[in-house]
Coordinates of C-alpha atoms in Angstrom, one line a residue:
Chain A
M1059 CA 0.0 0.0 0.0
S1060 CA 1.2 3.4 -0.8
E1061 CA 1.8 5.9 2.0
H1062 CA -0.5 8.3 0.3
S1063 CA -4.1 8.2 1.0
V1064 CA -4.9 10.5 -1.9
E1065 CA -2.9 11.3 -4.9
L1066 CA -3.9 13.8 -7.7
R1067 CA -1.9 13.6 -10.9
E1068 CA -2.1 16.5 -13.3
I1069 CA -5.8 17.0 -12.8
V1070 CA -7.6 19.2 -15.3
K1071 CA -11.3 20.1 -15.1
R1072 CA -13.1 22.5 -17.4
H1073 CA -16.5 23.9 -16.8
G1074 CA -17.6 25.2 -20.1
T1075 CA -14.7 27.5 -21.2
T1076 CA -13.4 28.2 -17.7
L1077 CA -10.6 26.1 -16.3
A1078 CA -11.8 25.1 -12.9
V1079 CA -8.8 23.0 -12.0
D1080 CA -5.6 23.5 -13.9
H1081 CA -3.0 20.7 -13.8
L1082 CA -3.3 20.1 -10.1
S1083 CA -1.0 17.6 -8.5
L1084 CA -0.8 16.8 -4.9
Q1085 CA -0.5 14.0 -2.3
V1086 CA -2.2 13.6 1.0
K1087 CA -0.6 11.3 3.5
R1088 CA -2.7 8.8 5.4
G1089 CA -4.1 10.1 8.7
E1090 CA -3.4 13.7 7.7
F1091 CA -5.7 16.7 8.2
F1092 CA -5.2 18.4 4.9
S1093 CA -6.9 21.7 3.9
I1094 CA -7.4 23.2 0.5
L1095 CA -7.6 27.0 1.0
G1096 CA -8.7 29.5 -1.6
P1097 CA -11.2 32.2 -2.5
S1098 CA -14.4 31.3 -4.3
G1099 CA -13.7 30.3 -7.8
S1100 CA -10.3 29.0 -6.9
G1101 CA -11.1 25.4 -7.9
K1102 CA -11.2 24.0 -4.4
T1103 CA -14.8 22.9 -4.5
S1104 CA -14.4 21.4 -7.9
T1105 CA -11.4 19.4 -6.6
L1106 CA -13.6 18.1 -3.7
R1107 CA -16.3 17.1 -6.1
L1108 CA -13.8 15.3 -8.3
L1109 CA -12.6 13.4 -5.3
A1110 CA -16.2 12.5 -4.2
G1111 CA -16.9 11.3 -7.8
F1112 CA -19.7 13.7 -8.6
E1113 CA -17.5 14.9 -11.5
E1114 CA -14.9 13.3 -13.6
P1115 CA -11.6 15.0 -14.5
D1116 CA -11.1 15.9 -18.1
Q1117 CA -7.4 14.9 -17.8
G1118 CA -5.2 13.4 -15.1
E1119 CA -5.8 10.7 -12.6
I1120 CA -7.1 10.5 -9.0
L1121 CA -5.7 7.7 -6.8
I1122 CA -7.3 6.9 -3.5
E1123 CA -5.5 4.3 -1.4
G1124 CA -3.4 3.6 -4.5
R1125 CA -6.4 2.7 -6.6
S1126 CA -7.4 4.7 -9.7
M1127 CA -10.8 6.3 -9.3
R1128 CA -11.4 6.6 -13.1
G1129 CA -14.9 5.6 -13.9
V1130 CA -15.7 4.7 -10.2
P1131 CA -19.1 6.2 -9.3
P1132 CA -19.6 8.1 -5.9
N1133 CA -21.3 5.1 -4.2
L1134 CA -18.3 2.9 -4.8
R1135 CA -15.6 5.3 -3.7
P1136 CA -14.0 4.9 -0.2
V1137 CA -14.7 8.5 0.6
N1138 CA -17.5 10.3 2.5
L1139 CA -18.4 13.9 2.2
V1140 CA -19.6 16.3 4.8
F1141 CA -21.7 18.8 2.8
Q1142 CA -21.6 22.5 3.3
S1143 CA -25.4 22.5 3.6
Y1144 CA -25.1 19.3 5.7
A1145 CA -27.6 17.7 3.3
L1146 CA -29.2 15.8 6.2
F1147 CA -32.2 13.7 5.1
P1148 CA -35.1 15.7 6.5
H1149 CA -37.5 12.7 6.5
L1150 CA -35.2 10.5 8.6
T1151 CA -34.3 10.7 12.3
V1152 CA -30.7 11.5 13.4
A1153 CA -30.1 7.7 13.9
G1154 CA -31.7 7.1 10.5
N1155 CA -29.3 9.6 8.9
V1156 CA -26.2 8.1 10.5
A1157 CA -27.3 4.5 9.7
F1158 CA -27.9 5.3 6.0
G1159 CA -24.4 4.6 4.8
L1160 CA -24.2 1.3 6.7
E1161 CA -27.6 0.2 5.4
M1162 CA -26.6 0.9 1.8
R1163 CA -23.6 -1.3 2.3
G1164 CA -25.7 -4.1 3.6
V1165 CA -24.3 -4.2 7.1
P1166 CA -26.5 -6.4 9.3
R1167 CA -29.0 -4.5 11.6
A1168 CA -27.5 -5.9 14.7
I1169 CA -24.2 -4.3 13.9
I1170 CA -25.6 -1.0 12.7
A1171 CA -27.3 0.0 16.0
P1172 CA -24.1 0.0 18.2
E1173 CA -22.1 1.6 15.4
V1174 CA -24.6 4.4 15.1
R1175 CA -24.5 4.9 18.9
S1176 CA -20.8 5.1 19.1
A1177 CA -20.6 7.5 16.2
L1178 CA -23.2 9.8 17.9
D1179 CA -21.3 9.5 21.2
M1180 CA -18.1 10.7 19.4
V1181 CA -19.8 13.8 18.2
R1182 CA -21.6 14.3 21.6
L1183 CA -25.1 13.7 20.3
A1184 CA -26.0 10.8 22.5
G1185 CA -29.7 10.9 23.4
K1186 CA -30.8 12.8 20.3
E1187 CA -31.1 9.7 18.1
E1188 CA -34.9 10.0 17.5
R1189 CA -34.9 13.8 16.7
I1190 CA -35.4 14.8 13.1
P1191 CA -32.8 17.3 11.6
S1192 CA -35.1 20.3 11.7
Q1193 CA -35.4 20.0 15.5
L1194 CA -31.6 20.4 15.9
S1195 CA -29.5 23.6 16.1
G1196 CA -27.0 24.4 13.3
G1197 CA -24.1 23.1 15.3
E1198 CA -25.9 19.8 16.1
Q1199 CA -26.8 19.3 12.4
Q1200 CA -23.2 19.8 11.6
R1201 CA -22.3 17.0 14.1
V1202 CA -24.9 14.7 12.6
A1203 CA -23.4 15.3 9.1
L1204 CA -19.9 14.4 10.5
A1205 CA -21.2 11.3 12.3
R1206 CA -22.9 10.2 9.2
A1207 CA -19.6 10.3 7.3
L1208 CA -17.4 8.9 10.1
V1209 CA -19.6 5.9 10.9
N1210 CA -18.6 4.4 7.5
R1211 CA -14.9 4.6 8.4
P1212 CA -14.0 5.8 4.9
A1213 CA -10.4 6.0 3.7
V1214 CA -10.9 9.8 3.3
V1215 CA -13.4 12.1 4.9
L1216 CA -14.1 15.2 2.7
L1217 CA -15.4 18.4 4.3
D1218 CA -16.8 21.2 2.3
E1219 CA -16.6 24.5 4.2
P1220 CA -17.6 22.5 7.3
L1221 CA -17.9 25.4 9.7
G1222 CA -19.1 28.0 7.2
A1223 CA -22.7 28.2 8.4
L1224 CA -21.8 28.5 12.1
D1225 CA -21.4 31.6 14.1
Q1226 CA -18.0 32.8 15.2
Q1227 CA -17.9 31.4 18.7
L1228 CA -19.2 28.0 17.7
R1229 CA -16.9 27.9 14.8
Q1230 CA -13.8 28.2 17.0
E1231 CA -15.1 25.5 19.3
M1232 CA -15.8 23.2 16.4
Q1233 CA -12.3 23.8 14.9
L1234 CA -10.7 22.3 17.9
E1235 CA -13.3 19.5 18.2
L1236 CA -13.0 18.6 14.6
K1237 CA -9.2 18.3 14.9
T1238 CA -9.6 16.2 18.1
I1239 CA -12.1 13.8 16.5
Q1240 CA -9.8 13.5 13.4
E1241 CA -6.9 12.5 15.7
Q1242 CA -9.2 10.0 17.6
V1243 CA -10.4 8.2 14.5
G1244 CA -7.1 8.5 12.7
L1245 CA -8.8 8.9 9.3
T1246 CA -7.5 11.2 6.5
F1247 CA -9.5 14.4 6.4
I1248 CA -9.5 16.7 3.4
C1249 CA -11.1 20.0 4.2
V1250 CA -12.0 22.7 1.7
T1251 CA -12.4 26.3 3.1
H1252 CA -12.0 29.9 2.2
H1253 CA -11.4 30.7 5.9
Q1254 CA -7.7 31.0 6.6
E1255 CA -8.0 30.8 10.4
E1256 CA -9.9 27.5 10.1
A1257 CA -7.3 26.0 7.8
L1258 CA -4.4 27.1 9.9
T1259 CA -5.9 25.9 13.2
M1260 CA -7.0 22.5 12.1
S1261 CA -4.6 21.3 9.4
D1262 CA -1.4 19.4 9.4
R1263 CA -0.8 20.8 5.9
V1264 CA -2.5 23.4 3.8
A1265 CA -2.7 23.8 0.1
V1266 CA -3.4 27.3 -1.2
M1267 CA -5.2 27.5 -4.5
N1268 CA -6.3 30.3 -6.8
H1269 CA -7.7 30.2 -10.4
G1270 CA -7.6 26.4 -10.4
R1271 CA -3.8 26.3 -9.7
L1272 CA -1.9 25.2 -6.7
L1273 CA 0.1 28.1 -5.4
Q1274 CA 1.7 26.7 -2.2
I1275 CA 1.6 23.7 -0.1
G1276 CA 3.0 23.3 3.4
T1277 CA 2.4 23.3 7.1
P1278 CA 0.3 26.2 8.5
R1279 CA 3.6 27.7 9.8
D1280 CA 5.2 27.4 6.3
V1281 CA 2.4 29.2 4.5
Y1282 CA 2.0 31.9 7.1
E1283 CA 5.6 32.7 7.8
S1284 CA 7.0 32.0 4.4
P1285 CA 4.4 32.8 1.7
S1286 CA 5.7 32.0 -1.7
S1287 CA 3.7 34.7 -3.5
E1288 CA 1.9 38.0 -2.9
F1289 CA -1.4 36.2 -3.3
V1290 CA -0.6 33.7 -0.5
A1291 CA 0.7 36.5 1.7
A1292 CA -2.4 38.6 1.3
F1293 CA -4.9 35.7 1.4
I1294 CA -3.5 34.1 4.6
G1295 CA -3.8 36.8 7.2
V1296 CA -3.2 40.5 6.8
S1297 CA 0.1 41.7 5.5
N1298 CA 1.8 45.1 5.1
R1299 CA 3.5 45.6 1.8
L1300 CA 6.3 47.7 0.3
S1301 CA 7.5 47.7 -3.3
G1302 CA 11.1 48.1 -4.0
R1303 CA 14.2 46.9 -5.7
I1304 CA 16.9 44.6 -4.3
E1305 CA 20.0 46.5 -3.9
M1306 CA 22.3 43.9 -2.4
V1307 CA 22.1 40.2 -1.5
T1308 CA 24.3 38.7 1.3
G1309 CA 23.6 35.1 2.1
T1310 CA 19.9 34.8 3.1
R1311 CA 19.6 38.6 3.7
C1312 CA 19.1 41.4 1.3
T1313 CA 18.8 45.1 1.3
V1314 CA 15.7 46.5 -0.4
R1315 CA 15.6 50.1 -1.7
V1316 CA 12.2 51.7 -1.5
P1317 CA 11.6 55.2 -2.9
D1318 CA 11.3 57.9 -0.2
L1319 CA 12.3 55.5 2.6
P1320 CA 15.5 54.3 4.2
A1321 CA 16.9 51.0 3.0
I1322 CA 15.3 47.9 4.5
V1323 CA 16.9 44.6 5.4
A1324 CA 14.9 41.4 4.8
R1325 CA 15.0 37.7 4.3
V1326 CA 15.4 36.7 0.7
P1327 CA 14.5 33.4 -1.1
P1328 CA 17.6 31.7 -2.6
G1329 CA 18.3 32.6 -6.2
T1330 CA 16.7 36.1 -6.2
P1331 CA 19.0 38.3 -8.3
E1332 CA 20.2 41.7 -7.3
G1333 CA 18.3 44.5 -9.0
A1334 CA 15.0 42.4 -9.0
L1335 CA 11.7 44.2 -8.4
V1336 CA 10.2 42.7 -5.2
T1337 CA 7.4 43.2 -2.7
L1338 CA 8.3 43.2 1.0
S1339 CA 5.6 41.6 3.1
L1340 CA 5.4 42.1 6.9
R1341 CA 2.7 40.8 9.3
P1342 CA 1.0 43.5 11.4
E1343 CA 1.7 41.6 14.7
R1344 CA 5.4 41.6 14.1
V1345 CA 5.7 45.4 14.0
H1346 CA 7.1 47.0 17.1
L1347 CA 5.9 50.6 17.9
S1348 CA 7.6 53.0 20.2
A1349 CA 7.9 56.8 20.7
D1350 CA 11.5 56.3 21.8
I1351 CA 13.9 57.6 19.2
K1352 CA 16.8 55.6 20.5
L1353 CA 16.0 51.9 20.8
D1354 CA 18.5 49.3 19.8
G1355 CA 18.2 45.7 18.7
F1356 CA 16.0 46.1 15.6
D1357 CA 17.2 45.8 12.1
N1358 CA 14.7 48.2 10.5
T1359 CA 13.3 51.5 11.7
L1360 CA 10.8 53.7 9.9
Q1361 CA 9.1 56.8 11.0
A1362 CA 5.4 57.0 10.9
R1363 CA 2.4 58.9 12.2
I1364 CA -0.6 57.2 13.8
H1365 CA -3.5 57.6 11.4
K1366 CA -6.1 55.8 13.4
T1367 CA -6.4 53.8 16.6
I1368 CA -8.9 50.8 16.7
Y1369 CA -9.7 49.3 20.0
N1370 CA -10.4 45.5 19.5
G1371 CA -10.5 44.4 23.1
N1372 CA -7.8 41.8 23.1
E1373 CA -5.6 43.9 20.9
I1374 CA -5.2 47.4 19.6
Q1375 CA -4.9 48.0 15.9
Y1376 CA -3.1 51.0 14.6
L1377 CA -3.2 52.4 11.1
L1378 CA 0.1 53.9 10.4
R1379 CA 0.9 56.5 7.8
L1380 CA 4.4 55.9 6.5
T1381 CA 4.4 58.2 3.5
D1382 CA 1.5 60.0 2.0
G1383 CA -0.1 57.1 0.1
L1384 CA 1.1 54.3 2.3
I1385 CA -0.8 53.0 5.2
W1386 CA 0.4 50.0 7.3
K1387 CA -1.3 48.1 10.0
A1388 CA 0.2 47.2 13.4
R1389 CA -1.4 44.9 16.0
V1390 CA -0.4 45.3 19.6
P1391 CA -1.7 43.0 22.4
N1392 CA -3.8 45.0 24.8
L1393 CA -1.7 44.4 27.9
G1394 CA -3.6 47.0 30.0
G1395 CA -2.0 48.7 33.0
D1396 CA 0.2 51.6 32.1
H1397 CA 1.2 50.4 28.7
K1398 CA 1.2 53.3 26.3
Q1399 CA -1.6 53.6 23.8
F1400 CA -0.9 55.9 20.9
Q1401 CA -3.4 58.4 19.8
A1402 CA -4.2 59.6 16.3
G1403 CA -1.6 62.1 15.1
E1404 CA 1.3 61.0 17.3
A1405 CA 4.6 60.4 15.7
V1406 CA 6.0 56.8 16.3
F1407 CA 8.9 54.7 15.2
V1408 CA 8.0 51.4 13.4
R1409 CA 10.6 48.7 14.0
W1410 CA 11.0 45.1 13.0
Q1411 CA 13.6 42.4 12.6
A1412 CA 15.0 41.5 9.2
D1413 CA 13.7 37.9 9.4
E1414 CA 10.1 39.0 9.9
G1415 CA 10.0 40.6 6.5
V1416 CA 9.6 38.3 3.5
V1417 CA 10.7 39.3 0.1
L1418 CA 8.4 38.1 -2.7
S1419 CA 9.4 38.3 -6.4
E1420 CA 6.9 40.0 -8.7
Chain B
M1471 CA -58.5 48.9 11.7
T1472 CA -61.6 47.1 13.1
G1473 CA -63.6 48.7 10.3
Q1474 CA -61.3 47.2 7.8
R1475 CA -61.4 43.8 9.5
R1476 CA -65.2 43.8 9.4
W1477 CA -65.1 44.7 5.7
L1478 CA -62.7 41.8 5.0
R1479 CA -64.9 39.4 7.0
S1480 CA -68.1 40.3 5.1
A1481 CA -66.1 40.1 1.8
S1482 CA -65.1 36.5 2.5
L1483 CA -68.6 35.7 3.7
A1484 CA -70.0 37.0 0.4
N1485 CA -67.4 34.8 -1.4
L1486 CA -68.4 31.7 0.5
L1487 CA -72.1 32.4 -0.3
F1488 CA -71.3 32.9 -4.0
L1489 CA -69.4 29.6 -4.2
Y1490 CA -71.6 27.4 -2.0
A1491 CA -75.2 28.7 -2.2
P1492 CA -76.0 26.9 -5.4
I1493 CA -74.5 23.7 -4.0
A1494 CA -76.5 24.1 -0.8
V1495 CA -79.7 24.6 -2.7
L1496 CA -78.9 21.5 -4.7
V1497 CA -78.3 19.4 -1.7
V1498 CA -81.4 20.6 0.0
F1499 CA -83.6 19.9 -3.0
S1500 CA -82.3 16.4 -3.3
F1501 CA -84.4 15.7 -0.2
N1502 CA -87.5 17.5 -1.6
A1503 CA -90.6 15.3 -2.1
S1504 CA -91.7 17.3 -5.1
R1505 CA -90.8 16.1 -8.5
L1506 CA -90.9 19.7 -9.7
S1507 CA -87.9 21.0 -7.9
A1508 CA -89.0 24.6 -7.4
R1509 CA -91.1 24.2 -4.2
W1510 CA -90.4 22.4 -0.9
Q1511 CA -93.0 19.7 -0.3
G1512 CA -91.6 17.7 2.5
F1513 CA -88.6 15.5 3.2
T1514 CA -87.9 12.3 1.3
L1515 CA -85.1 9.8 0.6
Q1516 CA -86.9 8.4 -2.4
W1517 CA -84.5 10.0 -5.0
Y1518 CA -81.6 8.3 -3.3
Q1519 CA -83.5 5.0 -3.4
M1520 CA -84.1 5.5 -7.1
L1521 CA -80.4 6.1 -7.6
A1522 CA -79.5 3.0 -5.8
S1523 CA -81.7 0.9 -8.1
D1524 CA -80.6 2.7 -11.4
E1525 CA -78.3 0.1 -13.0
A1526 CA -77.3 2.3 -15.9
L1527 CA -76.2 5.0 -13.5
F1528 CA -74.3 2.5 -11.4
A1529 CA -72.5 1.3 -14.5
A1530 CA -71.5 4.9 -15.3
V1531 CA -70.1 5.4 -11.8
Q1532 CA -68.1 2.2 -12.2
N1533 CA -66.8 3.4 -15.6
S1534 CA -65.8 6.7 -14.2
L1535 CA -64.0 5.2 -11.2
L1536 CA -62.2 2.7 -13.4
V1537 CA -61.1 5.4 -15.8
A1538 CA -60.1 7.8 -13.0
V1539 CA -58.0 5.1 -11.2
V1540 CA -56.2 3.7 -14.2
S1541 CA -55.6 7.1 -15.9
T1542 CA -54.3 8.6 -12.6
M1543 CA -51.9 5.7 -12.2
I1544 CA -50.5 6.1 -15.7
A1545 CA -50.4 9.9 -15.4
T1546 CA -48.6 9.6 -12.0
I1547 CA -45.9 7.3 -13.3
L1548 CA -45.3 9.3 -16.5
G1549 CA -45.7 12.7 -14.7
V1550 CA -43.2 11.9 -11.9
S1551 CA -40.7 10.5 -14.4
A1552 CA -41.0 13.5 -16.6
A1553 CA -40.6 15.9 -13.6
V1554 CA -37.5 14.1 -12.4
G1555 CA -36.0 13.8 -15.9
L1556 CA -36.5 17.4 -16.8
E1557 CA -35.4 18.7 -13.4
R1558 CA -32.4 16.5 -12.7
S1559 CA -30.8 16.1 -16.1
H1560 CA -29.8 18.1 -19.1
F1561 CA -30.2 17.0 -22.7
P1562 CA -30.4 18.6 -26.1
G1563 CA -33.9 19.8 -27.0
Q1564 CA -34.9 19.8 -23.3
R1565 CA -36.7 23.1 -23.5
L1566 CA -38.7 21.9 -26.5
V1567 CA -39.8 18.8 -24.6
D1568 CA -40.5 20.9 -21.5
G1569 CA -42.9 23.2 -23.5
A1570 CA -44.5 20.3 -25.4
L1571 CA -45.3 18.5 -22.1
L1572 CA -47.1 21.6 -20.8
L1573 CA -49.2 22.1 -23.9
P1574 CA -52.2 20.1 -22.8
L1575 CA -52.7 22.5 -20.0
V1576 CA -53.2 25.5 -22.2
I1577 CA -54.7 24.2 -25.5
P1578 CA -58.6 24.3 -25.4
E1579 CA -59.9 20.9 -24.3
V1580 CA -62.3 20.7 -27.3
M1581 CA -59.2 20.7 -29.5
M1582 CA -57.6 18.0 -27.4
G1583 CA -60.8 15.9 -27.7
V1584 CA -61.0 16.3 -31.4
A1585 CA -57.3 15.6 -31.9
L1586 CA -57.5 12.4 -29.8
L1587 CA -60.6 11.3 -31.7
L1588 CA -58.9 11.8 -35.1
F1589 CA -55.8 10.1 -33.8
F1590 CA -57.7 7.0 -32.6
V1591 CA -59.7 6.8 -35.9
M1592 CA -56.5 7.2 -37.9
I1593 CA -54.7 4.3 -36.1
Q1594 CA -58.0 2.4 -36.2
V1595 CA -58.5 1.8 -32.5
P1596 CA -62.2 1.4 -31.7
L1597 CA -63.5 3.9 -29.2
S1598 CA -64.0 2.3 -25.7
L1599 CA -63.1 2.8 -22.1
V1600 CA -59.4 2.2 -23.1
T1601 CA -59.4 5.2 -25.4
V1602 CA -61.1 7.3 -22.7
T1603 CA -58.5 6.3 -20.2
I1604 CA -55.7 7.1 -22.6
G1605 CA -57.2 10.5 -23.2
H1606 CA -57.5 11.2 -19.5
A1607 CA -53.9 10.1 -18.8
A1608 CA -52.7 12.4 -21.6
F1609 CA -54.2 15.6 -20.0
N1610 CA -53.3 14.5 -16.5
V1611 CA -49.5 13.9 -17.1
P1612 CA -48.8 17.7 -17.1
V1613 CA -51.0 18.2 -14.1
V1614 CA -48.9 15.7 -12.0
M1615 CA -45.7 16.9 -13.6
V1616 CA -46.2 20.6 -12.7
I1617 CA -47.1 19.8 -9.1
V1618 CA -44.2 17.4 -8.6
R1619 CA -41.7 19.6 -10.3
A1620 CA -42.5 22.6 -8.1
R1621 CA -41.6 20.4 -5.1
L1622 CA -38.5 18.9 -6.7
R1623 CA -37.2 22.4 -7.5
K1624 CA -37.2 23.2 -3.8
L1625 CA -35.3 20.0 -2.8
D1626 CA -31.6 20.5 -2.2
P1627 CA -29.8 18.5 -5.0
A1628 CA -27.1 17.8 -2.4
L1629 CA -29.6 15.4 -0.7
E1630 CA -29.4 13.0 -3.6
E1631 CA -25.6 13.5 -3.9
A1632 CA -25.3 12.7 -0.1
A1633 CA -27.2 9.5 -0.7
R1634 CA -24.9 8.5 -3.6
D1635 CA -21.9 9.5 -1.5
L1636 CA -23.1 7.2 1.3
G1637 CA -23.2 4.2 -1.0
A1638 CA -26.6 4.3 -2.7
T1639 CA -27.0 3.6 -6.4
A1640 CA -28.8 6.1 -8.4
W1641 CA -32.0 4.1 -8.0
Q1642 CA -31.6 3.6 -4.3
A1643 CA -31.0 7.4 -3.8
F1644 CA -34.2 8.1 -5.7
R1645 CA -36.1 5.4 -3.9
R1646 CA -34.9 6.2 -0.3
V1647 CA -34.5 9.9 -0.4
T1648 CA -36.1 11.7 -3.3
L1649 CA -39.3 9.7 -3.5
P1650 CA -40.2 10.0 0.2
L1651 CA -39.5 13.8 0.0
L1652 CA -41.7 14.1 -3.1
S1653 CA -44.6 12.1 -1.6
P1654 CA -46.7 15.1 -0.5
A1655 CA -46.5 16.5 -4.0
I1656 CA -47.2 13.1 -5.6
I1657 CA -50.3 12.6 -3.4
G1658 CA -51.4 16.1 -4.2
G1659 CA -50.9 15.4 -7.9
V1660 CA -52.8 12.0 -7.7
L1661 CA -55.8 13.6 -6.0
M1662 CA -55.8 16.5 -8.5
A1663 CA -55.6 14.1 -11.5
F1664 CA -58.2 11.8 -10.0
T1665 CA -60.6 14.7 -9.5
V1666 CA -60.0 16.1 -13.0
S1667 CA -60.5 12.7 -14.5
L1668 CA -63.7 12.0 -12.5
D1669 CA -65.5 15.1 -13.8
D1670 CA -64.1 15.5 -17.2
F1671 CA -66.7 15.8 -19.9
I1672 CA -65.2 17.2 -23.1
V1673 CA -62.3 14.8 -23.8
T1674 CA -64.5 11.9 -22.6
F1675 CA -67.3 12.9 -25.0
F1676 CA -65.0 12.7 -28.0
T1677 CA -63.1 9.5 -27.0
A1678 CA -66.0 7.4 -25.5
G1679 CA -67.5 4.6 -27.5
P1680 CA -70.6 2.6 -27.0
G1681 CA -70.9 1.1 -23.5
S1682 CA -68.2 3.4 -22.1
T1683 CA -70.5 6.1 -20.7
T1684 CA -68.9 7.8 -17.7
L1685 CA -70.8 9.7 -15.0
P1686 CA -70.5 13.2 -16.5
L1687 CA -71.8 11.8 -19.8
K1688 CA -74.6 10.1 -18.0
V1689 CA -75.6 13.2 -16.1
Y1690 CA -75.6 15.1 -19.4
S1691 CA -77.9 12.6 -21.1
M1692 CA -80.2 12.6 -18.1
I1693 CA -80.4 16.4 -18.0
K1694 CA -81.5 16.5 -21.7
S1695 CA -84.9 15.2 -20.5
G1696 CA -85.1 17.8 -17.7
V1697 CA -83.5 18.3 -14.3
S1698 CA -84.8 15.5 -12.1
P1699 CA -84.4 15.3 -8.3
E1700 CA -82.5 12.1 -9.0
I1701 CA -79.7 14.3 -10.4
N1702 CA -79.8 16.5 -7.3
A1703 CA -79.3 13.4 -5.2
L1704 CA -76.4 12.2 -7.3
S1705 CA -74.8 15.6 -7.2
A1706 CA -75.1 15.7 -3.4
I1707 CA -73.2 12.5 -3.2
L1708 CA -70.5 13.7 -5.5
V1709 CA -70.1 16.9 -3.5
L1710 CA -69.7 14.7 -0.4
V1711 CA -67.1 12.5 -2.1
S1712 CA -65.1 15.5 -3.4
M1713 CA -65.1 17.1 0.0
A1714 CA -63.9 13.9 1.6
L1715 CA -61.1 13.6 -1.0
I1716 CA -60.0 17.2 -0.4
A1717 CA -60.0 16.7 3.4
L1718 CA -58.0 13.6 2.9
S1719 CA -55.4 15.4 0.8
L1720 CA -55.1 18.1 3.4
V1721 CA -54.6 15.6 6.2
M1722 CA -52.0 13.8 4.2
Q1723 CA -50.1 17.0 3.4
R1724 CA -50.1 18.0 7.1
V1725 CA -48.8 14.5 8.1
N1726 CA -46.1 14.8 5.5
G1727 CA -45.2 18.4 6.3
K1728 CA -44.3 17.5 9.9

């Protein structure tokens, strides 16, 4: 058996004239929580539907557990999908919904009952077996949809925007719970989402897609700390940007020359030539603000004026005016006490370490 | 506010009166002892007794029920299939088929009757209960289809996909998920088709042969020799039956809607 649970080889899928999936290749390891992250129209949902078997690729091959899925209908694939709308059967009870997959596979009744019970236990819905879906809250419906997939012990559980319909607080709880359940059952999960926080929190690895193409694949830390392109940097979290030209490269560091600003030192990907036009990307929470003109230990210092102060409770967000047309964001944890809060109009020094800034080629 | 409410109440009362007064008169006079229906001359059940012993009428009722049951069955199977086919798949010429299937709803019934008659004559099928049944099924297919399709359009297509994903074949998914969810609409369609068939006159008139007189045809031929209290009695029974059918359909829909 191959170590990969799922392997996509050069998948192409057209919808009419648009290329929904463009030569997509990737591998998902067994037992991994894998997320495909992208905006709407990025091809992530098409990819999921191709895996589930609702659509066939125009080119390329899908392997699940080493077996080619070409021509295999959805009912014979070792995958189960948790639908975005949950798609619970409204005429069946919770138990009836969860038992559906086992019944279709001809599992004897005597075995179905305990299986359904343990699946519902796992998603903490014991005692709600005889309810019908419309009597459940959104979060409970989501759990039923999950139990309905898990009970079949598929090789791969597919999740389509699993937490999209839940409110913010429930969403955060479910992120942790989903990850815990995945570790418990040890199945491969492939989750499609446009929600970067969701992907980063739950996943072992994340694939970022846009316009049907795979842009970057890696651990949450990889894609957040070292985005490979401007799109990834902007899509995953907020980032401050500066455009400039590389003046000098020394090892893994470079000096970037930006018009009207002092030279900036940053991390540079190997092979970037001197003189290249680049974008510097910096996360707002990595910015250090201070009114103190003399402060050592930082590689970069810029002068700015506070444009706006936004109080978020747990943190304070500042909009900083660097030059006339250039606004940056800074996020500072709200530590309370006598920690200084800057007011609009105040002059500040913006400082950061060279390694926090990532240089992206254009 | 209250003035408006009072106005609304009297408007609906007037409506009820407009709709049901003639029927009420008819029911009342079915118990009238007078043969000339205009004046009340005491209570009697004799017209109902006469009905019960009228064999020709009884045969007409039997014909009507037979035609209604069989044509409704045919129309239901064809109508549900057409609804599912048109709603869940795409094929070239679909819009043409779509329009053509709805045509019987809008073309005048007389034309439909004439067309069916000409068709049966042309292919040399003798007119009988069979041709009446085929005629009724033809105009009932779109009736069932329209009702079922409206419901189908409201069903989340992901439900069928979920069933497929959970290991159901296309047929199992239809049988276990789509069909139960369509059942209120199908029952509605069945009752509608049954009622339309039961009281259809025009198409029946053109497609009926000797010995295939249905109830509406029979009533028409009876009325040619004057309105007898017997017809009043018959109509009273029909009203009762229709009301029972409608009540049943409402109850069924409420049970299903839960």
